CSV table of C-alpha atoms in Angstrom, one decimal:
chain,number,residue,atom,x,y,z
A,1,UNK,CA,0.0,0.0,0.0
A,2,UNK,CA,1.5,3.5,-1.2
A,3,UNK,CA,0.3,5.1,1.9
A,4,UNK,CA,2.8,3.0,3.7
A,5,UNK,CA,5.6,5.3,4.5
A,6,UNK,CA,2.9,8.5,5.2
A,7,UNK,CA,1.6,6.9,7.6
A,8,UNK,CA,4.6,5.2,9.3
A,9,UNK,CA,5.5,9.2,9.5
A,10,UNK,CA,2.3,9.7,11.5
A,11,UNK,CA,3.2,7.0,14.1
A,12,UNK,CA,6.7,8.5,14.8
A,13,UNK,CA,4.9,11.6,15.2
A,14,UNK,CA,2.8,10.7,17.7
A,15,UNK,CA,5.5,8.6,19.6
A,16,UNK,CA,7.5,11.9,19.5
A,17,UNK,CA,4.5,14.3,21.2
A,18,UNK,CA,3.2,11.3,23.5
A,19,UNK,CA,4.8,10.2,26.8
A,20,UNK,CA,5.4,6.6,28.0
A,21,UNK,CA,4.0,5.6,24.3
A,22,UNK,CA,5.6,1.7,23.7
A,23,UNK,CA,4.1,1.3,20.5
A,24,UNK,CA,2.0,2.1,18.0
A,25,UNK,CA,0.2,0.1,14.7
A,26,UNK,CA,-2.0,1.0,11.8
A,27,UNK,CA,-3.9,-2.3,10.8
A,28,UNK,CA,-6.9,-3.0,8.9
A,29,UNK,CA,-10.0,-3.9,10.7
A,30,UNK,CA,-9.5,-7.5,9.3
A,31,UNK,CA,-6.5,-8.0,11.2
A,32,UNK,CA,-3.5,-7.2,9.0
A,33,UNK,CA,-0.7,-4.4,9.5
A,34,UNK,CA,-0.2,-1.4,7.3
A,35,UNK,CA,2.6,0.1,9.4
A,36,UNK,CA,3.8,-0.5,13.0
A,37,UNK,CA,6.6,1.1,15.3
A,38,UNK,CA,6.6,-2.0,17.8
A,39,UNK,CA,9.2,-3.7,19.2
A,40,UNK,CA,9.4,-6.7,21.4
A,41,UNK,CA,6.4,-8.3,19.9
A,42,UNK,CA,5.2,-9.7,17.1
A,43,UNK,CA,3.0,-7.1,15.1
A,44,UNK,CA,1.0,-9.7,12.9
A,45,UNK,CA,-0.6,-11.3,16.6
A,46,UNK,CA,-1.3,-8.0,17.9
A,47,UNK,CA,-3.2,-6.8,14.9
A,48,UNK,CA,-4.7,-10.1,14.6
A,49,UNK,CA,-5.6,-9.5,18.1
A,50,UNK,CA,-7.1,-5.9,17.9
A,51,UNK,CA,-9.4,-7.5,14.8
A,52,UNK,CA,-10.8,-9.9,16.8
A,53,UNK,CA,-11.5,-7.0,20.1
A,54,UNK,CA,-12.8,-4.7,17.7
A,55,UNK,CA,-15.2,-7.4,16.6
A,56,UNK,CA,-16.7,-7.8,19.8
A,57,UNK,CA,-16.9,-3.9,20.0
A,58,UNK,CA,-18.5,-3.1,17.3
A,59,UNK,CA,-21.0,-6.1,17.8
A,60,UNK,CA,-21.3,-4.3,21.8
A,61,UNK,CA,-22.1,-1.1,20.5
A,62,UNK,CA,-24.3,-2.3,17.9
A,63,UNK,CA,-26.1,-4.4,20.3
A,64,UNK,CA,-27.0,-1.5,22.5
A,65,UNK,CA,-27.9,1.1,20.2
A,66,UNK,CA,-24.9,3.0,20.3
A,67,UNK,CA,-24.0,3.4,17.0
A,68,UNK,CA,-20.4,2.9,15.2
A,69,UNK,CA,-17.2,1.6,16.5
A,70,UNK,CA,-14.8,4.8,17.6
A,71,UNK,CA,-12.5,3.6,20.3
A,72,UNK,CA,-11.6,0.8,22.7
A,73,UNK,CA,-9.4,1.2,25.9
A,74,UNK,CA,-7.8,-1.3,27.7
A,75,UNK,CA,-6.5,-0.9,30.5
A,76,UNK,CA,-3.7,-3.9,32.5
A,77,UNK,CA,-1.7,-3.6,35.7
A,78,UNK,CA,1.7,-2.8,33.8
A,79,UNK,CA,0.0,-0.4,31.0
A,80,UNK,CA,-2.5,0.2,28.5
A,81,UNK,CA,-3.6,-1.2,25.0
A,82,UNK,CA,-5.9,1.3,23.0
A,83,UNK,CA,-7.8,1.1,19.7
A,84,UNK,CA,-9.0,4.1,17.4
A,85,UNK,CA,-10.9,3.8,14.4
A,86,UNK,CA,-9.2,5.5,11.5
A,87,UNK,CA,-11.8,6.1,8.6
A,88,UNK,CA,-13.8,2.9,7.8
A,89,UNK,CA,-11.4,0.2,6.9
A,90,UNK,CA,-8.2,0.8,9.3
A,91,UNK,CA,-7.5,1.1,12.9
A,92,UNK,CA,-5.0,3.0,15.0
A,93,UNK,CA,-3.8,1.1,18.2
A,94,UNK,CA,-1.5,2.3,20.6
A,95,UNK,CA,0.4,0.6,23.8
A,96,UNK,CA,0.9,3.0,26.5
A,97,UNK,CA,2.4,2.2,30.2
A,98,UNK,CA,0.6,2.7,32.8
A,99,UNK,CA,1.7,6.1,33.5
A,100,UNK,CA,0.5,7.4,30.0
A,101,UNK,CA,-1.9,10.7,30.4
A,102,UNK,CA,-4.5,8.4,28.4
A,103,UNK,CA,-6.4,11.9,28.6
A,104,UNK,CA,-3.4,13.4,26.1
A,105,UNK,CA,-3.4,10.1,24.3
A,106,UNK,CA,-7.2,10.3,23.4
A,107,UNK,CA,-6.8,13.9,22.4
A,108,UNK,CA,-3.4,12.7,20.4
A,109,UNK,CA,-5.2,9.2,19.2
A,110,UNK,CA,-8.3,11.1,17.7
A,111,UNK,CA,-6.7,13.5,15.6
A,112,UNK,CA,-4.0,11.1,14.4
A,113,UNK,CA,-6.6,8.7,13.4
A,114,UNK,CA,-8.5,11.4,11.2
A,115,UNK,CA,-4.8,12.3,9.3
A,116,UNK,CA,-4.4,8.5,8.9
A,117,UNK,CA,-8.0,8.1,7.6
A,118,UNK,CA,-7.5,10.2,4.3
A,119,UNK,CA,-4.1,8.7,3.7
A,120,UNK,CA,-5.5,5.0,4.1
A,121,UNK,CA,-8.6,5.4,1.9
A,122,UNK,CA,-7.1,7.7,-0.9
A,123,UNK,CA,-4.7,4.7,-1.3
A,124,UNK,CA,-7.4,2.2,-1.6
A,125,UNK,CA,-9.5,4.0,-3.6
A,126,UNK,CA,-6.8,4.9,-6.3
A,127,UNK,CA,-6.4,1.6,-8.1
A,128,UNK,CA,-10.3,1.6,-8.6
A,129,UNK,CA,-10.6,5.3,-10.1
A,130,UNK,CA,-7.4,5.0,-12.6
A,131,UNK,CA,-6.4,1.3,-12.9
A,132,UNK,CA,-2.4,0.9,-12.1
A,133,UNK,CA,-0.2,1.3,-15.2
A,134,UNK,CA,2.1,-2.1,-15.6
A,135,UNK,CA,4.5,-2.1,-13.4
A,136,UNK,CA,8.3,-1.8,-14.3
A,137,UNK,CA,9.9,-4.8,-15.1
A,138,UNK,CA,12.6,-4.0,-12.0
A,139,UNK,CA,10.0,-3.7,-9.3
A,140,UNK,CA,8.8,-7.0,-7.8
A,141,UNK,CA,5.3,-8.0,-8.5
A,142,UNK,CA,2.5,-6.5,-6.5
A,143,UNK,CA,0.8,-9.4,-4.2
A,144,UNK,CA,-2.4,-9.1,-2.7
A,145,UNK,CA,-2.2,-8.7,1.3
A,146,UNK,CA,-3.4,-12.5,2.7
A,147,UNK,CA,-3.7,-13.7,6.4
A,148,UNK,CA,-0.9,-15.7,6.4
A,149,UNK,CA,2.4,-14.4,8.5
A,150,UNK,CA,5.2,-12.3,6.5
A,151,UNK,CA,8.4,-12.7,7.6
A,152,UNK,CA,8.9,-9.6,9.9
A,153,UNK,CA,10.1,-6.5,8.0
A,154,UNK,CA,12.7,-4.6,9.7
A,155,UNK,CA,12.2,-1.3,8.5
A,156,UNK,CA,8.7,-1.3,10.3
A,157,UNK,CA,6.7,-0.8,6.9
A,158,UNK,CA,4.5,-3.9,5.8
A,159,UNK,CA,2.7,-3.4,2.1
B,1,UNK,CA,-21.0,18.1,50.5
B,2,UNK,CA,-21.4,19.6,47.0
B,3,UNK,CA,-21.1,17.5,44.0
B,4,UNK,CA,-19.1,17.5,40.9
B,5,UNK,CA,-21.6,19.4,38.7
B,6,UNK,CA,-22.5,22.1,42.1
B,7,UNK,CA,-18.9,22.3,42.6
B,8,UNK,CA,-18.4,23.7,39.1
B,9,UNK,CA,-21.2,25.5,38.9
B,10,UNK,CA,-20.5,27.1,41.8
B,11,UNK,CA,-17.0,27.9,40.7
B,12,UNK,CA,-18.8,29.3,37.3
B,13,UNK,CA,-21.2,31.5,39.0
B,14,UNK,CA,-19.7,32.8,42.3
B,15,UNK,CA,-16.4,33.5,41.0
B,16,UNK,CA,-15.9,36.8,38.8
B,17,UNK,CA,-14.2,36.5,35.6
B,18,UNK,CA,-14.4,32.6,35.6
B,19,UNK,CA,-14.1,31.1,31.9
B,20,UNK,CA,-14.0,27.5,32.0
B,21,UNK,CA,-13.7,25.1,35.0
B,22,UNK,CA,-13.0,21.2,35.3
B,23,UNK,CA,-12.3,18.1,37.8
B,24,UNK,CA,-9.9,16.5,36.3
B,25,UNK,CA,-8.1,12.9,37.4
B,26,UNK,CA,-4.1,13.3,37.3
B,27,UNK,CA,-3.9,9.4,37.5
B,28,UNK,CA,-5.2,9.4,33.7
B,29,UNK,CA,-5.6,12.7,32.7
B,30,UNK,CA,-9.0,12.8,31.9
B,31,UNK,CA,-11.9,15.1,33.2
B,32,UNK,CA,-14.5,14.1,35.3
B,33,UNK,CA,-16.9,17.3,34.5
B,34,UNK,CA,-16.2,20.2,32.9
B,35,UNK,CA,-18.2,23.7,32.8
B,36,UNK,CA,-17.8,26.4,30.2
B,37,UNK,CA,-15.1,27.0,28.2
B,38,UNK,CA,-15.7,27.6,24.3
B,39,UNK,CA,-14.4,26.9,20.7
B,40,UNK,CA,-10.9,28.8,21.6
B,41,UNK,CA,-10.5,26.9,25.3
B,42,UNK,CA,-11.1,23.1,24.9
B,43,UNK,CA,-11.5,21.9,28.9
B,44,UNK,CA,-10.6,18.4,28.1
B,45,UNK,CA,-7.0,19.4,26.3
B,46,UNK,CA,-6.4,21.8,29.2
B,47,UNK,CA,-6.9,18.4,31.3
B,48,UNK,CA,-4.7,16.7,30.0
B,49,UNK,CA,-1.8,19.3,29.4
B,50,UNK,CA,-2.7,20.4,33.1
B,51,UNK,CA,-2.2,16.7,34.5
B,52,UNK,CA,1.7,16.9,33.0
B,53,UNK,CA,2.1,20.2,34.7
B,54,UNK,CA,0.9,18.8,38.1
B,55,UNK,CA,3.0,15.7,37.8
B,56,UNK,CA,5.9,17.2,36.7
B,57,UNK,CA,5.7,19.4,39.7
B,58,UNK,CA,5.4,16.3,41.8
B,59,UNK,CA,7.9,14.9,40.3
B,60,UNK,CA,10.3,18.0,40.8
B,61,UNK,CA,9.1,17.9,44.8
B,62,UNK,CA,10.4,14.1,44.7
B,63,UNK,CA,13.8,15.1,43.6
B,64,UNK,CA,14.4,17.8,45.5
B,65,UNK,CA,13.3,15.5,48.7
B,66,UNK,CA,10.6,17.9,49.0
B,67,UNK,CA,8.3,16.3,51.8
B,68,UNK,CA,5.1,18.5,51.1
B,69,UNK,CA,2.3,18.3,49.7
B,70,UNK,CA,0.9,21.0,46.7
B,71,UNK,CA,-1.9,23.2,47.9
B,72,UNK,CA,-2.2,25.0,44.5
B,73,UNK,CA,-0.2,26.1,41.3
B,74,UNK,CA,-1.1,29.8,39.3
B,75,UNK,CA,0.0,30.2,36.0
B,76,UNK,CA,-0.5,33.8,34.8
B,77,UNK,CA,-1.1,34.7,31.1
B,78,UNK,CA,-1.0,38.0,30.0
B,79,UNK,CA,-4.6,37.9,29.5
B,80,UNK,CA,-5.6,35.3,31.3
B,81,UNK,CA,-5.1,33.2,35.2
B,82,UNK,CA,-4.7,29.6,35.4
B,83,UNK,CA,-5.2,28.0,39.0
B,84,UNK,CA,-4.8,24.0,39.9
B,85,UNK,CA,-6.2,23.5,43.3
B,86,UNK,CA,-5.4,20.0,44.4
B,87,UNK,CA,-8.6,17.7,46.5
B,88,UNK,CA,-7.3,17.1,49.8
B,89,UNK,CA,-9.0,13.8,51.7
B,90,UNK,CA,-12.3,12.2,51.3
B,91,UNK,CA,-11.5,9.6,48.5
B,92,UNK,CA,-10.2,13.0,47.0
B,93,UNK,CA,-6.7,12.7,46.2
B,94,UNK,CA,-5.2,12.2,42.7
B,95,UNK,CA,-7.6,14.7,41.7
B,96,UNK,CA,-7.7,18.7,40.7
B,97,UNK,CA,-10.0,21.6,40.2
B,98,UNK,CA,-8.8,23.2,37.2
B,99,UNK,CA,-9.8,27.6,36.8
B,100,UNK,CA,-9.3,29.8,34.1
B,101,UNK,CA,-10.0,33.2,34.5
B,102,UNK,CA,-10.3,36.7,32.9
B,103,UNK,CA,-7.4,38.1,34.2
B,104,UNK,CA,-9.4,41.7,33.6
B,105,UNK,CA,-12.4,41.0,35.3
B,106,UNK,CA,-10.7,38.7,38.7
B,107,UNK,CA,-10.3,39.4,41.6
B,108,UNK,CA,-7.0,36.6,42.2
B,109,UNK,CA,-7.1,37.0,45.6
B,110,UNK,CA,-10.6,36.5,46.2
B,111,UNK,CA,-11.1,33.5,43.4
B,112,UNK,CA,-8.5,31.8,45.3
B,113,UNK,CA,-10.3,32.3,48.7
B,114,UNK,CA,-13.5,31.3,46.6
B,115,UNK,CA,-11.7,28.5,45.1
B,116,UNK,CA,-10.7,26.8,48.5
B,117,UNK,CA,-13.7,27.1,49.9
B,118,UNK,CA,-15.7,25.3,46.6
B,119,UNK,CA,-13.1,22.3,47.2
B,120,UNK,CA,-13.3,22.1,51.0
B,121,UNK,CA,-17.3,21.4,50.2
B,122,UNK,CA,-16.6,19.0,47.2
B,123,UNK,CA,-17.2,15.4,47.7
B,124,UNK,CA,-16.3,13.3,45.0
């Protein structure tokens, strides 16, 4: 996805302006990472992980009248995992320890997740306004994201 | 015993030149009732930008072996007054009343006065 790198930009952003931020992760709601800045982990299981909570959410709110998905929080004894939705295919999630000012990430989380939301859906509705042009024979060939586990790219950005 | 709401209604109404008031928890940075405020002064930022100014004071009072406690913090703006009371007691503490005034209109000395006397009432 060409909105890759953009967005990767956003995260380091908002590790840069938040305090006691661990991590961060752009995913799609179906579970697979767009960009990450997270270290220690494996970014495919958290993502996998957020699909399946935000699931449950959005079935929650639903349930009791309450409209769309727009944020889950939760909250451990050593820290803080936290979910924003980011326009209507992605999602922003955050790890914070537990002395994060989850006040300042909220504030921080929102407005990143509307700059993310633009980047995220411009890029997916490109191909289907002006179909791609052939790509050069030196590129590799574009593959379609699946569910099964990439090797773990080390410069953070997954396409 | 006054209430969260009463409390900052109170604060609103019986202190002059009072903008925007908020209780807000320094243990997450979020606010548990705001009052006032407008497009220009969003309560729930100045909650969570508040909360690192009260615990990077605290944290300040650690280093320097400071064994006190903070009764309240001012930060004047050329137009404006910014006071932090901290709740004392009473399931109170980790918590602060948050005050912005019009510097031309208060009266500091008497909002402050004011201001202790809405927090000794509050019961959260």
């Amino acid at each position: 996805m060409t909105a890759a790198p953009e967005v990767l930009t956003e995260l380091q952003g908002l590790r840069a302006r938040v305090p006691h931020l661990t991590g961060a992760m752009v995913a799609s709601t179906d579970g697979l990472v767009i960009a990450h800045l997270v270290t220690g982990m494996e970014p495919d299981g958290v993502a996998a992980l957020t699909a399946a909570a935000l699931g449950v959410g959005a079935r929650l709110t639903d349930a009791v009248g309450h409209g769309g998905f727009r944020e889950l929080l939760v909250s451990g004894e050593r820290g803080y995992v936290a979910t924003y939705a980011a326009g209507s295919s992605c999602v922003l999630t955050l790890l914070a320890s537990a002395d994060a000012n989850v006040g300042r990430l909220n504030l921080e989380a929102r407005r990143a997740g509307a700059r993310i939301a633009p980047l995220i859906d411009g890029a997916l509705e490109r191909p289907r306004q002006a179909p791609v042009p052939p790509p050069p024979r030196t590129s590799p060939p574009r593959i379609p994201p699946s569910r099964t586990p990439r090797p773990d790219n080390q410069s953070g950005v997954t396409s | 015993m006054t209430n969260t709401e009463t409390a900052l209604k109170d604060a609103m109404s019986s202190i002059e030149g009072a903008l925007g008031a908020a209780l807000v928890d320094y243990g997450s940075g979020m606010a548990l009732g705001t009052l006032g405020g407008s497009q220009s002064l969003d309560l729930n930022v100045a909650a969570a930008g508040n909360t690192d100014v009260v615990r990077a004071k605290l944290r300040t009072m650690e280093m320097l072996n400071i064994q006190d406690s903070i009764e309240d913090i001012l930060i004047t703006l050329s137009g404006q007054y910014h006071l932090i009371r901290l709740l004392t007691g009473r399931g109170g503490s980790g918590l602060f009343l948050y005050l912005v005034l019009d510097a031309r209109r208060a009266n500091l000395a008497m909002a402050r006065h004011q201001l202790k006397r809405i927090e000794a009432e509050l019961e959260v």
